[in-house]
Amino acid sequence: MASASIYFTLDQIDGKHDVKRIKKTLDELPGVTSVSVNTETDSVAVDYDTTGVLSDRIQKQLEKAGYTVTQVNLESHFQ
């Protein structure tokens, strides 16, 4: 299993409703193992299995849900 983390900065995350919506949207993707949302920094951290989903798909899922991604940082974990 190849795991990775990706960090998104979004245009705006507005309260608990957005946090729930983002988590639900990303948890639906196969291979996503955890989602963490920080409303103070408008950031989303996603841990995932690269054999189940690719980083581009995660970003597209956020955009499809109506969020604007302003920055992306990718980190791979090799085992």
mmCIF file of C-alpha atoms in Angstrom:
data_model
loop_
_atom_site.group_PDB
_atom_site.id
_atom_site.type_symbol
_atom_site.label_atom_id
_atom_site.label_comp_id
_atom_site.label_asym_id
_atom_site.label_seq_id
_atom_site.Cartn_x
_atom_site.Cartn_y
_atom_site.Cartn_z
ATOM 1 C CA MET A 1 0.000 0.000 0.000
ATOM 2 C CA ALA A 2 1.394 3.385 -1.012
ATOM 3 C CA SER A 3 0.092 6.154 1.170
ATOM 4 C CA ALA A 4 0.231 9.885 0.644
ATOM 5 C CA SER A 5 -1.052 13.096 2.141
ATOM 6 C CA ILE A 6 -2.321 16.104 0.270
ATOM 7 C CA TYR A 7 -3.003 19.533 1.691
ATOM 8 C CA PHE A 8 -5.399 21.996 0.108
ATOM 9 C CA THR A 9 -5.955 25.647 0.863
ATOM 10 C CA LEU A 10 -9.452 26.648 -0.160
ATOM 11 C CA ASP A 11 -10.849 30.059 -0.962
ATOM 12 C CA GLN A 12 -13.118 29.941 2.089
ATOM 13 C CA ILE A 13 -14.420 27.381 4.556
ATOM 14 C CA ASP A 14 -17.398 28.820 6.376
ATOM 15 C CA GLY A 15 -18.292 27.044 9.596
ATOM 16 C CA LYS A 16 -19.418 23.587 10.660
ATOM 17 C CA HIS A 17 -21.680 23.084 7.647
ATOM 18 C CA ASP A 18 -18.714 23.332 5.265
ATOM 19 C CA VAL A 19 -16.594 21.068 7.482
ATOM 20 C CA LYS A 20 -19.259 18.336 7.387
ATOM 21 C CA ARG A 21 -19.791 18.788 3.649
ATOM 22 C CA ILE A 22 -16.070 18.569 2.844
ATOM 23 C CA LYS A 23 -15.560 15.476 5.014
ATOM 24 C CA LYS A 24 -18.619 13.722 3.559
ATOM 25 C CA THR A 25 -17.606 14.585 -0.010
ATOM 26 C CA LEU A 26 -14.058 13.269 0.359
ATOM 27 C CA ASP A 27 -14.908 10.249 2.525
ATOM 28 C CA GLU A 28 -16.971 8.948 -0.414
ATOM 29 C CA LEU A 29 -13.807 8.463 -2.488
ATOM 30 C CA PRO A 30 -12.250 4.988 -2.391
ATOM 31 C CA GLY A 31 -8.799 5.076 -0.824
ATOM 32 C CA VAL A 32 -9.320 8.162 1.350
ATOM 33 C CA THR A 33 -8.310 7.181 4.887
ATOM 34 C CA SER A 34 -8.737 10.475 6.759
ATOM 35 C CA VAL A 35 -9.882 14.048 6.222
ATOM 36 C CA SER A 36 -9.073 16.960 8.522
ATOM 37 C CA VAL A 37 -10.512 20.443 8.024
ATOM 38 C CA ASN A 38 -9.204 23.630 9.649
ATOM 39 C CA THR A 39 -11.620 26.561 9.379
ATOM 40 C CA GLU A 40 -9.103 29.066 10.784
ATOM 41 C CA THR A 41 -6.628 28.485 7.944
ATOM 42 C CA ASP A 42 -9.173 27.405 5.293
ATOM 43 C CA SER A 43 -7.189 24.199 4.829
ATOM 44 C CA VAL A 44 -7.985 20.543 4.261
ATOM 45 C CA ALA A 45 -5.567 17.661 4.907
ATOM 46 C CA VAL A 46 -6.307 14.316 3.275
ATOM 47 C CA ASP A 47 -4.506 11.010 3.861
ATOM 48 C CA TYR A 48 -5.131 8.414 1.186
ATOM 49 C CA ASP A 49 -3.999 5.178 -0.424
ATOM 50 C CA THR A 50 -2.612 5.958 -3.878
ATOM 51 C CA THR A 51 -3.783 2.588 -5.194
ATOM 52 C CA GLY A 52 -7.390 3.657 -4.504
ATOM 53 C CA VAL A 53 -7.468 7.292 -5.601
ATOM 54 C CA LEU A 54 -5.182 9.876 -7.175
ATOM 55 C CA SER A 55 -4.568 13.402 -5.887
ATOM 56 C CA ASP A 56 -6.156 14.968 -8.980
ATOM 57 C CA ARG A 57 -9.397 13.111 -8.264
ATOM 58 C CA ILE A 58 -9.465 14.434 -4.689
ATOM 59 C CA GLN A 59 -9.025 18.007 -5.919
ATOM 60 C CA LYS A 60 -11.711 17.563 -8.573
ATOM 61 C CA GLN A 61 -14.102 16.235 -5.928
ATOM 62 C CA LEU A 62 -13.588 19.399 -3.848
ATOM 63 C CA GLU A 63 -14.131 21.600 -6.893
ATOM 64 C CA LYS A 64 -17.223 19.643 -7.889
ATOM 65 C CA ALA A 65 -18.612 20.342 -4.403
ATOM 66 C CA GLY A 66 -18.232 24.061 -5.097
ATOM 67 C CA TYR A 67 -14.926 24.900 -3.409
ATOM 68 C CA THR A 68 -12.104 26.880 -5.016
ATOM 69 C CA VAL A 69 -8.659 25.371 -4.414
ATOM 70 C CA THR A 70 -6.028 28.104 -4.110
ATOM 71 C CA GLN A 71 -3.008 25.995 -3.124
ATOM 72 C CA VAL A 72 -1.997 22.300 -3.148
ATOM 73 C CA ASN A 73 0.889 20.545 -1.385
ATOM 74 C CA LEU A 74 1.486 16.831 -1.916
ATOM 75 C CA GLU A 75 3.512 14.532 0.338
ATOM 76 C CA SER A 76 4.254 10.882 -0.486
ATOM 77 C CA HIS A 77 5.027 8.224 2.106
ATOM 78 C CA PHE A 78 7.058 5.275 0.883
ATOM 79 C CA GLN A 79 7.054 2.012 2.791
#
